[in-house]
mmCIF file of C-alpha atoms in Angstrom:
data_model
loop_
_atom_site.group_PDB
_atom_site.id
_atom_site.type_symbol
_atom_site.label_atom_id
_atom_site.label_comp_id
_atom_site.label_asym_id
_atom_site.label_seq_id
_atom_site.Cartn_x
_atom_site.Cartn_y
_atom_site.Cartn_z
ATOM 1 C CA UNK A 1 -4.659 -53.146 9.728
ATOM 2 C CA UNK A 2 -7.262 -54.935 8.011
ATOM 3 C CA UNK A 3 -9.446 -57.534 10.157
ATOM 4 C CA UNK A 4 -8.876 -61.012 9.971
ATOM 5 C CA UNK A 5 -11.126 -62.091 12.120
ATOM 6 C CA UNK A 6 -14.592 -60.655 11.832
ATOM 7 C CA UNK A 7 -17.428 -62.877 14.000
ATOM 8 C CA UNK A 8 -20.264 -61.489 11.885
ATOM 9 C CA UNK A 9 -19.117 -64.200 9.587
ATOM 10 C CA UNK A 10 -19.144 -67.018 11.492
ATOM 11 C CA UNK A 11 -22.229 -68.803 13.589
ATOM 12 C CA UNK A 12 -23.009 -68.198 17.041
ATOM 13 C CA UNK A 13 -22.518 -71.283 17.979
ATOM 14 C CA UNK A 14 -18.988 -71.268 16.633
ATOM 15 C CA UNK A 15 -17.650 -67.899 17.715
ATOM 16 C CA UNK A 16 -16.960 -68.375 21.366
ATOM 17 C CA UNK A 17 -14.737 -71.421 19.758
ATOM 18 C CA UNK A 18 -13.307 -69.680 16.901
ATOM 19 C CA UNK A 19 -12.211 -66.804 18.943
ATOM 20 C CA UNK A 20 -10.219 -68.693 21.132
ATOM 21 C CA UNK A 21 -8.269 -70.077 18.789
ATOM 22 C CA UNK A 22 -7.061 -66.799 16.959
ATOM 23 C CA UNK A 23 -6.445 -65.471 20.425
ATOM 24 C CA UNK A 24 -4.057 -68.413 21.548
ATOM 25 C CA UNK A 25 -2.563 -69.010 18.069
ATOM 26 C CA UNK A 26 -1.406 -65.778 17.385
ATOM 27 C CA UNK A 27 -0.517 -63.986 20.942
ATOM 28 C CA UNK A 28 -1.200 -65.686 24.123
ATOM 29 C CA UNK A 29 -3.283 -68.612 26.006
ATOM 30 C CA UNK A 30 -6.100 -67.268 27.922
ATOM 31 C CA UNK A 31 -9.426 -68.205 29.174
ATOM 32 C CA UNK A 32 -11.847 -65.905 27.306
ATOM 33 C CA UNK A 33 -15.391 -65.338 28.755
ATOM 34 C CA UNK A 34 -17.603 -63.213 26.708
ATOM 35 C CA UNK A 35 -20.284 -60.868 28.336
ATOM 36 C CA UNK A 36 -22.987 -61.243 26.519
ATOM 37 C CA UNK A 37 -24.781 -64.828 24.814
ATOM 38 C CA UNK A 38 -23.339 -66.462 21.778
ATOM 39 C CA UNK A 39 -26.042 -64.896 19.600
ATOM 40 C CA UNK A 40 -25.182 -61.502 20.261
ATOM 41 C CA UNK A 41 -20.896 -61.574 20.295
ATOM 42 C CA UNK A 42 -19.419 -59.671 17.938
ATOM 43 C CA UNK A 43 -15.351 -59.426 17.550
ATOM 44 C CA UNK A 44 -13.083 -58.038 15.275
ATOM 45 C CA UNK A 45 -9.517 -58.578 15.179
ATOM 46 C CA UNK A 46 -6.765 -57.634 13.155
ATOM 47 C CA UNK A 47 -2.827 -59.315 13.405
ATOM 48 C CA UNK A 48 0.722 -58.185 12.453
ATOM 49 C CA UNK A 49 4.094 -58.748 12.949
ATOM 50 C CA UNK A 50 7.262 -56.540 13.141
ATOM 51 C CA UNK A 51 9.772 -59.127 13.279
ATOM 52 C CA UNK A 52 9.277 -60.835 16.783
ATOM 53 C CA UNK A 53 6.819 -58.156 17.925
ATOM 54 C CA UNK A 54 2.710 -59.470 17.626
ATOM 55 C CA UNK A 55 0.346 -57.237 17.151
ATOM 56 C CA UNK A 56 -3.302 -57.639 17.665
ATOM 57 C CA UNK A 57 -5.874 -54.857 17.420
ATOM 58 C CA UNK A 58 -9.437 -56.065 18.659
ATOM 59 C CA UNK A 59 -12.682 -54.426 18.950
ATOM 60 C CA UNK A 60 -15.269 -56.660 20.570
ATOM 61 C CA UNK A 61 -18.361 -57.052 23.219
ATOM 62 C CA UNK A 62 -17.626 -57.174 27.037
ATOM 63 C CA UNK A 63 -15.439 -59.576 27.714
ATOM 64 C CA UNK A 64 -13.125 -61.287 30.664
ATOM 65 C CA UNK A 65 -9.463 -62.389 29.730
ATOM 66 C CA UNK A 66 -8.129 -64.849 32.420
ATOM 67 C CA UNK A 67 -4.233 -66.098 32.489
ATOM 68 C CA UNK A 68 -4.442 -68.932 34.906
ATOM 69 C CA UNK A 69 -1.679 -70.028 36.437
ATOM 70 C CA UNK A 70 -1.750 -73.587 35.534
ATOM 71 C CA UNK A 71 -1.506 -71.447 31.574
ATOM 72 C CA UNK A 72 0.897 -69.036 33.255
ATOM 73 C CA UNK A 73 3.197 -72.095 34.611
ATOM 74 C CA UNK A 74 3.116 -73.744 31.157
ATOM 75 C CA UNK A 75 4.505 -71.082 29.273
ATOM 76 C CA UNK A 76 7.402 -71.677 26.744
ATOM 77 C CA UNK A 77 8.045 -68.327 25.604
ATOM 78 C CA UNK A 78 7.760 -65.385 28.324
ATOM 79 C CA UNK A 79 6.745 -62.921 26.932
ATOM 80 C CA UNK A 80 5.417 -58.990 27.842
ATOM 81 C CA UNK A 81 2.515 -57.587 26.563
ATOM 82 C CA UNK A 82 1.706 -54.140 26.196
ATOM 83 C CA UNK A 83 -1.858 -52.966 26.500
ATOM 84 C CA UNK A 84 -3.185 -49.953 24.631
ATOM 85 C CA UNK A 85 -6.906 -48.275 25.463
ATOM 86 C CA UNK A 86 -8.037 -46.485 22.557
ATOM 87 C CA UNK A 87 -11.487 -46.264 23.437
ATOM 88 C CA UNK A 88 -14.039 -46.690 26.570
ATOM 89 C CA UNK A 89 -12.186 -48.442 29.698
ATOM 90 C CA UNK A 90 -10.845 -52.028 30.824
ATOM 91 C CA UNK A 91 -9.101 -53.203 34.399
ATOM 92 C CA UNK A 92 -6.200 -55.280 34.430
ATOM 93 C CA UNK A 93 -4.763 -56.976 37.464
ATOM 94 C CA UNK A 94 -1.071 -58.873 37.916
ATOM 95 C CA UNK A 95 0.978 -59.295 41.016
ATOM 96 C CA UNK A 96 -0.995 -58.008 43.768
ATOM 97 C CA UNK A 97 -2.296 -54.828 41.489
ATOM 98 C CA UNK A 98 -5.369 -53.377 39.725
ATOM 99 C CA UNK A 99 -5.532 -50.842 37.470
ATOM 100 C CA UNK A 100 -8.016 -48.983 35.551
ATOM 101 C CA UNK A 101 -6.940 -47.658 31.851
ATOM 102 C CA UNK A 102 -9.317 -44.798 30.375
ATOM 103 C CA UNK A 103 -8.492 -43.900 26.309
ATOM 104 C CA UNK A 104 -4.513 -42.319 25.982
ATOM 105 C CA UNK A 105 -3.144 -44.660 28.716
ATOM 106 C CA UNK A 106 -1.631 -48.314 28.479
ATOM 107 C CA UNK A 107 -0.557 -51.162 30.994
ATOM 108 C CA UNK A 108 2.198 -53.698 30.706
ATOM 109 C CA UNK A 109 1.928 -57.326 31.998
ATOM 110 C CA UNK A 110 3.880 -60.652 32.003
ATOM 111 C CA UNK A 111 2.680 -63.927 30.430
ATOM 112 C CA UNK A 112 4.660 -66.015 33.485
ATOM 113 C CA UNK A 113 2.665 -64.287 35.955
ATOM 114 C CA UNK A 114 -0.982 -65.156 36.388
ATOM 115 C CA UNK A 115 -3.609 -62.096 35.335
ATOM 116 C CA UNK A 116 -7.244 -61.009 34.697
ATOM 117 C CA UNK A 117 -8.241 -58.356 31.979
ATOM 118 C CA UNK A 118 -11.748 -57.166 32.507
ATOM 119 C CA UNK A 119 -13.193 -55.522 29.424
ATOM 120 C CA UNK A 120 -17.217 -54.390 30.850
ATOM 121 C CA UNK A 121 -17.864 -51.837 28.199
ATOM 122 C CA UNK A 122 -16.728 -53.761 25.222
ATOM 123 C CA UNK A 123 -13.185 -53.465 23.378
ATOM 124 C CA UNK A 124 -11.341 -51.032 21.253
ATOM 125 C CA UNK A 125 -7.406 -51.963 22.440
ATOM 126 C CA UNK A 126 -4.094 -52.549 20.956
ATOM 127 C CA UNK A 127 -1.858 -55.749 22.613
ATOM 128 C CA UNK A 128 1.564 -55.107 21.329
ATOM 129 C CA UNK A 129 3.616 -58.602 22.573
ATOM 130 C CA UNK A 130 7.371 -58.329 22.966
ATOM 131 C CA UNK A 131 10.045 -61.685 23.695
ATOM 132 C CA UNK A 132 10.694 -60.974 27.396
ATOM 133 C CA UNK A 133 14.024 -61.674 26.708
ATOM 134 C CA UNK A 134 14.393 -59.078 23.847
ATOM 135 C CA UNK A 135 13.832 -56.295 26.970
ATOM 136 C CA UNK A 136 16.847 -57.086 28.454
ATOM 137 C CA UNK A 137 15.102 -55.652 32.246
ATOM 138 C CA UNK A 138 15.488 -57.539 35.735
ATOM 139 C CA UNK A 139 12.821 -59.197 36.734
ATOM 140 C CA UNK A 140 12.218 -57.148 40.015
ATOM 141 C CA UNK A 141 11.834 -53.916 37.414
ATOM 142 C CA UNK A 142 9.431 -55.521 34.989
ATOM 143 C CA UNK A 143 7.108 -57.014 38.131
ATOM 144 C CA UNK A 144 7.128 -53.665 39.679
ATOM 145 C CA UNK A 145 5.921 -52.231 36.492
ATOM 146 C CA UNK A 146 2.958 -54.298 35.937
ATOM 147 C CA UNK A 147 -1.160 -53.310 36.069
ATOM 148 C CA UNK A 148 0.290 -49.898 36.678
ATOM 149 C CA UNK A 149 -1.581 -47.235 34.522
ATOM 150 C CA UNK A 150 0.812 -45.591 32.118
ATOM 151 C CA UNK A 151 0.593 -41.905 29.992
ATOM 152 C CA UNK A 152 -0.982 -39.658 31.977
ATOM 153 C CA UNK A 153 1.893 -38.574 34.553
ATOM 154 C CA UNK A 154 5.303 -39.934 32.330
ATOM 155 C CA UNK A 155 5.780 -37.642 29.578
ATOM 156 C CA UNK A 156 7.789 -40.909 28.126
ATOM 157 C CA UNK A 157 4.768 -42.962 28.442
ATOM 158 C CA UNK A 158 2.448 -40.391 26.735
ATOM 159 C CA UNK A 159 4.844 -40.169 23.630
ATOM 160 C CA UNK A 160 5.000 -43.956 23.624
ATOM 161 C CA UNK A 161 1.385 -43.910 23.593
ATOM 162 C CA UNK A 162 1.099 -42.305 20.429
ATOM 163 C CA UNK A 163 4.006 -44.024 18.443
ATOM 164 C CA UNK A 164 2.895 -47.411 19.596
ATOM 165 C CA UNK A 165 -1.001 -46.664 18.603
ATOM 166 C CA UNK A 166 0.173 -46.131 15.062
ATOM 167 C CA UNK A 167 2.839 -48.836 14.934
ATOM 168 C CA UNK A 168 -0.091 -51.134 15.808
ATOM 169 C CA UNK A 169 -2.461 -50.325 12.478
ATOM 170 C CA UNK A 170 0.324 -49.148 10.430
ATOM 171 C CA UNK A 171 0.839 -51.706 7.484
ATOM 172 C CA UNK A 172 3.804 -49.952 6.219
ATOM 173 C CA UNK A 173 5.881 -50.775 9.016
ATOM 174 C CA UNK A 174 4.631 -54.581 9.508
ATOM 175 C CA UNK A 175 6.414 -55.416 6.593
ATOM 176 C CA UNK A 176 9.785 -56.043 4.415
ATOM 177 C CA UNK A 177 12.746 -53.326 5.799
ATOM 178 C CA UNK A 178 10.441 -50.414 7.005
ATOM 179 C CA UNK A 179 9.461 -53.528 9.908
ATOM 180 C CA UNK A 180 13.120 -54.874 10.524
ATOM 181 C CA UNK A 181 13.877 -51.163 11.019
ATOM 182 C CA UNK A 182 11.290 -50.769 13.382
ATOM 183 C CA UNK A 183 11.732 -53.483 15.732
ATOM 184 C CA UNK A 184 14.598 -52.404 17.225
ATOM 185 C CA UNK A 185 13.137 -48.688 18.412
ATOM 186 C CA UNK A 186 9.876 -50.317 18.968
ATOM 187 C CA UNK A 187 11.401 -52.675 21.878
ATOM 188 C CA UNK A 188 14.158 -49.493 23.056
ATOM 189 C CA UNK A 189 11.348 -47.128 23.689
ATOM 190 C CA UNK A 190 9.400 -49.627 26.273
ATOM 191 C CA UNK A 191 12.920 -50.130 27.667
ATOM 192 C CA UNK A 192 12.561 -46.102 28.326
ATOM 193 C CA UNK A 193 9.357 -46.421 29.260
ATOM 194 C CA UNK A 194 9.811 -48.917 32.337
ATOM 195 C CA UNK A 195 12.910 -47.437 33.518
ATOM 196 C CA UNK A 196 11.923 -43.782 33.309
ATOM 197 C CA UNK A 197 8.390 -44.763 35.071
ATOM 198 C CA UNK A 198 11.315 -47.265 37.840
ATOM 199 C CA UNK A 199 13.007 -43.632 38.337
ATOM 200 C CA UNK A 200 16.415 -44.768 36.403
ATOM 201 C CA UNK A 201 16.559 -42.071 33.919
ATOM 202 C CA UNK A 202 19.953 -43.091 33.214
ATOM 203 C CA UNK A 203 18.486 -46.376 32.089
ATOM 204 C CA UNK A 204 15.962 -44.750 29.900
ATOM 205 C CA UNK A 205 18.442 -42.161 28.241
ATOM 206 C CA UNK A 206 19.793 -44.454 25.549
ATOM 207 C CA UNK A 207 16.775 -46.222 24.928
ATOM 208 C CA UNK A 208 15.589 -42.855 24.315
ATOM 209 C CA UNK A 209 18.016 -41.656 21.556
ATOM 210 C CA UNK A 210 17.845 -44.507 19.546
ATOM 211 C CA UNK A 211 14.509 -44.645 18.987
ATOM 212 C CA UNK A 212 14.531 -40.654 18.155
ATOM 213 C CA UNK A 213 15.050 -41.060 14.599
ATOM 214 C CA UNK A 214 12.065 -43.563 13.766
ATOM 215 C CA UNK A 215 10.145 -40.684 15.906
ATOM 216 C CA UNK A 216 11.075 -37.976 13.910
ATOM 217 C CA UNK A 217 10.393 -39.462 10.636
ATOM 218 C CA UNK A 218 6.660 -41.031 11.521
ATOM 219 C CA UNK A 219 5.938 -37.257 12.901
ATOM 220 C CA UNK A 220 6.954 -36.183 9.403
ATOM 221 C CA UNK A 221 4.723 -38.833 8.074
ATOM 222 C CA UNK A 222 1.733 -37.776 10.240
ATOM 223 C CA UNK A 223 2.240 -34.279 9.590
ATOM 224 C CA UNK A 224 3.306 -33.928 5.780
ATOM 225 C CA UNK A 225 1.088 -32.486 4.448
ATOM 226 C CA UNK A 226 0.579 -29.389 7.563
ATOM 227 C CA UNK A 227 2.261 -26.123 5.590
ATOM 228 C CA UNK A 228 3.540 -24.918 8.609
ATOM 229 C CA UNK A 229 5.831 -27.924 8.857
ATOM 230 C CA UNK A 230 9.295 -26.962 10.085
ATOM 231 C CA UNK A 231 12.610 -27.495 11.406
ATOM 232 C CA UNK A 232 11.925 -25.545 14.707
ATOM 233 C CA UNK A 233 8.138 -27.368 15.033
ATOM 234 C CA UNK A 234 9.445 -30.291 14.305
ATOM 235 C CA UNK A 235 12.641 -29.991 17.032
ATOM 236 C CA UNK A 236 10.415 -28.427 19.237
ATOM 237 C CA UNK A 237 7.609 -31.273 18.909
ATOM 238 C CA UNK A 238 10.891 -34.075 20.406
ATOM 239 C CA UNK A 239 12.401 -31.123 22.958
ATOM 240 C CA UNK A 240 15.332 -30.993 20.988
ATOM 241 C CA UNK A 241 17.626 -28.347 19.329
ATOM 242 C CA UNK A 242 17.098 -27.689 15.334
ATOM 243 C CA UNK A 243 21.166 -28.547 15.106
ATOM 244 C CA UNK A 244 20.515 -31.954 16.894
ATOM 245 C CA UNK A 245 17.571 -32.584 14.890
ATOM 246 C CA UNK A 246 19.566 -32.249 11.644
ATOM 247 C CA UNK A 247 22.500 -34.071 13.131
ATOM 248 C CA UNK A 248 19.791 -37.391 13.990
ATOM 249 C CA UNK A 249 18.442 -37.123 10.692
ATOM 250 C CA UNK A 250 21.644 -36.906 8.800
ATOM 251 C CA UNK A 251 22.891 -40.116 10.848
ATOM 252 C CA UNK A 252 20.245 -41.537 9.316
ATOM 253 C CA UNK A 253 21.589 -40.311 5.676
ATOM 254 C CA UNK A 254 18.113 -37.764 5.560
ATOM 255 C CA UNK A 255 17.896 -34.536 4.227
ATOM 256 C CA UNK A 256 15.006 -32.898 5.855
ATOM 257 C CA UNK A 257 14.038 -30.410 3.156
ATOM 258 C CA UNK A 258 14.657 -33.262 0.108
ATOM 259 C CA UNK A 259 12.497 -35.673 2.412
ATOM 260 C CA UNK A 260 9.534 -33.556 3.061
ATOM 261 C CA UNK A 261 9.502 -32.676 -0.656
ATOM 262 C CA UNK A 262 9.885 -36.117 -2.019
ATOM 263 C CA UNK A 263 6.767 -37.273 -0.435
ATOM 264 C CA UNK A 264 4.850 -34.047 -0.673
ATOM 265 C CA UNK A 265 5.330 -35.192 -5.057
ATOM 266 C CA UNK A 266 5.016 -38.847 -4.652
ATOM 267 C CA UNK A 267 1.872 -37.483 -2.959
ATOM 268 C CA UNK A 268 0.418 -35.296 -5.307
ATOM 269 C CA UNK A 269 1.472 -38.055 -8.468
ATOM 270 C CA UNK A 270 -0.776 -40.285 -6.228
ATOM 271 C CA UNK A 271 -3.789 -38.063 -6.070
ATOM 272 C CA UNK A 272 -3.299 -36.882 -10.028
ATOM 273 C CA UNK A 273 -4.061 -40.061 -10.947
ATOM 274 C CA UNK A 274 -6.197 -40.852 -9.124
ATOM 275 C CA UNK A 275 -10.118 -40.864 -10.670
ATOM 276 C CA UNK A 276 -11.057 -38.932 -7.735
ATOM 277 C CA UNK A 277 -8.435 -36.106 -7.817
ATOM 278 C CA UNK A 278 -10.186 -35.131 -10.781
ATOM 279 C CA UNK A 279 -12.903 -32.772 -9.472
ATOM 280 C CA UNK A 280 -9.788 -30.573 -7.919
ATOM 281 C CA UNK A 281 -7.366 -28.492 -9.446
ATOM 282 C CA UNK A 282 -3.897 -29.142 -9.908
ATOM 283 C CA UNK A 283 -2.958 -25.688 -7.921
ATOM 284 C CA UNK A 284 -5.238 -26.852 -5.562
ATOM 285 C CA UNK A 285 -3.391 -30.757 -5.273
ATOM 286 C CA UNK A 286 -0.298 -28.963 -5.104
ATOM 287 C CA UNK A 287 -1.244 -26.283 -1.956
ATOM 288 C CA UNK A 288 -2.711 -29.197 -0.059
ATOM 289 C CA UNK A 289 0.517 -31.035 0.121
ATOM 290 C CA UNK A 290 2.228 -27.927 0.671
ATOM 291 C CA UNK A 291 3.023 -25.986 -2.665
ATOM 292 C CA UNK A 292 2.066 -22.803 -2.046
ATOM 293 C CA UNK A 293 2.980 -21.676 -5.471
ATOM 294 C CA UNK A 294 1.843 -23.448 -8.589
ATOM 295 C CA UNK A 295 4.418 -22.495 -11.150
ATOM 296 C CA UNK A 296 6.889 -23.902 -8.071
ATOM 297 C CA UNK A 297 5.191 -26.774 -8.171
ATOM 298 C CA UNK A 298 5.302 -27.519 -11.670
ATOM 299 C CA UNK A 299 9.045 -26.805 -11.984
ATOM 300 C CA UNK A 300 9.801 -29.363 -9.004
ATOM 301 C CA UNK A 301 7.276 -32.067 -10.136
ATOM 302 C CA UNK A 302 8.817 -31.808 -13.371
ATOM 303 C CA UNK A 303 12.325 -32.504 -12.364
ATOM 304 C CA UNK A 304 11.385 -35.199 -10.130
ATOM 305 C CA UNK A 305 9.338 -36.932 -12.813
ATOM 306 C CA UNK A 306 10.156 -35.910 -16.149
ATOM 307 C CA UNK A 307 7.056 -34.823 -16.814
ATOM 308 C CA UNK A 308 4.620 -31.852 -15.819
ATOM 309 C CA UNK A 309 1.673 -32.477 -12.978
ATOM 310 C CA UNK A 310 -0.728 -32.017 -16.380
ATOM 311 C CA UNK A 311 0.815 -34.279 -18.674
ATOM 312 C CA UNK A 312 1.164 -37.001 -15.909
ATOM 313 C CA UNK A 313 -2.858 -36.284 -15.151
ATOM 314 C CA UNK A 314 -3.482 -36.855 -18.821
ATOM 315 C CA UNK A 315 -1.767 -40.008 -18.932
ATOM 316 C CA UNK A 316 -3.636 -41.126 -15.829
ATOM 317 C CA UNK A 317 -6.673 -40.102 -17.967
ATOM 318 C CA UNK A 318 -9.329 -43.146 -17.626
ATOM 319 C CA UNK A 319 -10.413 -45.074 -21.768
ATOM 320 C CA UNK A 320 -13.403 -43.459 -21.564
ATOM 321 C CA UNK A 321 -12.885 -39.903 -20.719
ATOM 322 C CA UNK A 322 -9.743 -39.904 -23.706
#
């Protein structure tokens, strides 16, 4: 996610101002205080969207968020925010509890509630905003939930840790159908995550499953190019069987072998023409994305693109080097 906000731009005497602004006008009114003097603030935030979902990523100076209740009271569209630490630590407090997050964990708290969000060692965090009404959770389960620390104990939470760290810079899925097919999962697997953490597994079972399939495929994603990537790692990675891994993809009208090689070429096209790919072999394009043999590779690039990996390079060829 690329920064839209960068305070290194903007005068000192603006900033406090400026960053207020972004902050209300794109996720949530809050009174900001900022740790150290105008002169010396430095934030950096980045926005996106996936369908009703906001995203902000921010790195910044200490800082003190504040949801007042008079702001709290006033609020038009309830909404619940997830909180992701990446880096260093923060405290959050809602409804009678504190908590401290350290780098793999995440909180969850409510815009109609009053809360504080004390950043001392500076910024490096994810707020993922959902509708509150989009959850579809009673109220007593979503207050018990909040300034709790989540990931370290829920094996739930942990794997929601991960997807929603990536959802949150990835600018392939805050767009066009690849985000309208993520918003759905996206809200499912916090519904799993409160329930499982409330005890109601029962609750968090179909949340669960239908948010397996956008899983599996961002694992592929992540892991593509790995040569030991298989069915059984791959089932193994979700604690599922191979057969039920084949059956979720195929509901999804995948083939896991076409998939994996589809992208492994699309790849290696990419990198043949680019300028850069030039100081490496073909053989050696193809084995990093997983080709193992080059002749192979040749054969299957060719079918897929009419073409052989060296003719497409020499088409890619820059003016000057023809």
């Amino acid at each position: 996610m690329s920064p839209v906000l960068d305070t290194a731009f903007i005068p000192p005497r603006d900033r406090e101002e400026v960053v207020r602004h972004a902050v209300w006008e794109s996720m949530v009114a809050v009174d900001i205080e900022h740790g150290p003097p105008a002169e010396d603030i430095s934030v950096r935030i980045g926005l996106g969207t996936v369908g009703p979902i906001r995203i902000c990523s921010a790195w910044a100076t200490s800082v003190t968020l504040r949801r007042t209740e008079r702001l709290a009271r006033e609020d038009e569209e309830p909404a619940v925010t997830l909180g992701v630490q990446m880096a260093g630590s923060s405290l959050v407090v809602q409804n009678g509890r504190e908590c401290s997050l350290r780098p793999g964990q995440f909180a969850v708290y409510e815009s109609i509630a009053p809360y504080t969000h004390l950043f001392d060692e500076g910024v490096d965090y994810r707020f993922i905003r959902f509708p509150r009404a989009a959850l579809a959770l009673p109220d007593r389960m979503l207050r018990d939930i909040t300034a709790v620390p989540l990931g370290s104990d829920n094996p739930i939470a942990r794997l929601a840790f991960t997807y929603f760290s990536q959802l949150a810079v990835s600018d392939e899925l805050h767009q066009g159908v690849h985000g309208d097919a993520a918003v759905q999962p996206s809200t499912e697997l916090l519904r799993a995550v409160v329930a499982s953490q409330h005890g109601n597994s029962g609750l968090a079972a179909a949340p669960l499953d239908a948010t397996l399939g956008l899983r599996i495929t961002q694992y592929l994603r992540e892991h593509l190019a790995d040569r030991d990537l298989s069915a059984a790692r791959i089932a193994a990675a979700h604690g599922i069987s191979v057969r039920h891994l084949y059956a979720v993809l195929s509901r999804s009208g995948i083939s896991l072998g076409d998939w994996i090689r589809a992208r492994r070429l699309a790849e290696c096209r990419r990198e043949l023409a680019d300028p850069n790919g030039r100081q490496r072999t073909i053989a050696a394009i193809g084995r990093s994305w997983g080709f193992v043999d080059a002749t192979h590779f040749s054969k299957v690039f060719k079918r897929a693109y009419g073409m052989s990996p060296r003719a497409w390079r020499d088409q890619h060829r820059p003016a000057s080097c023809a």
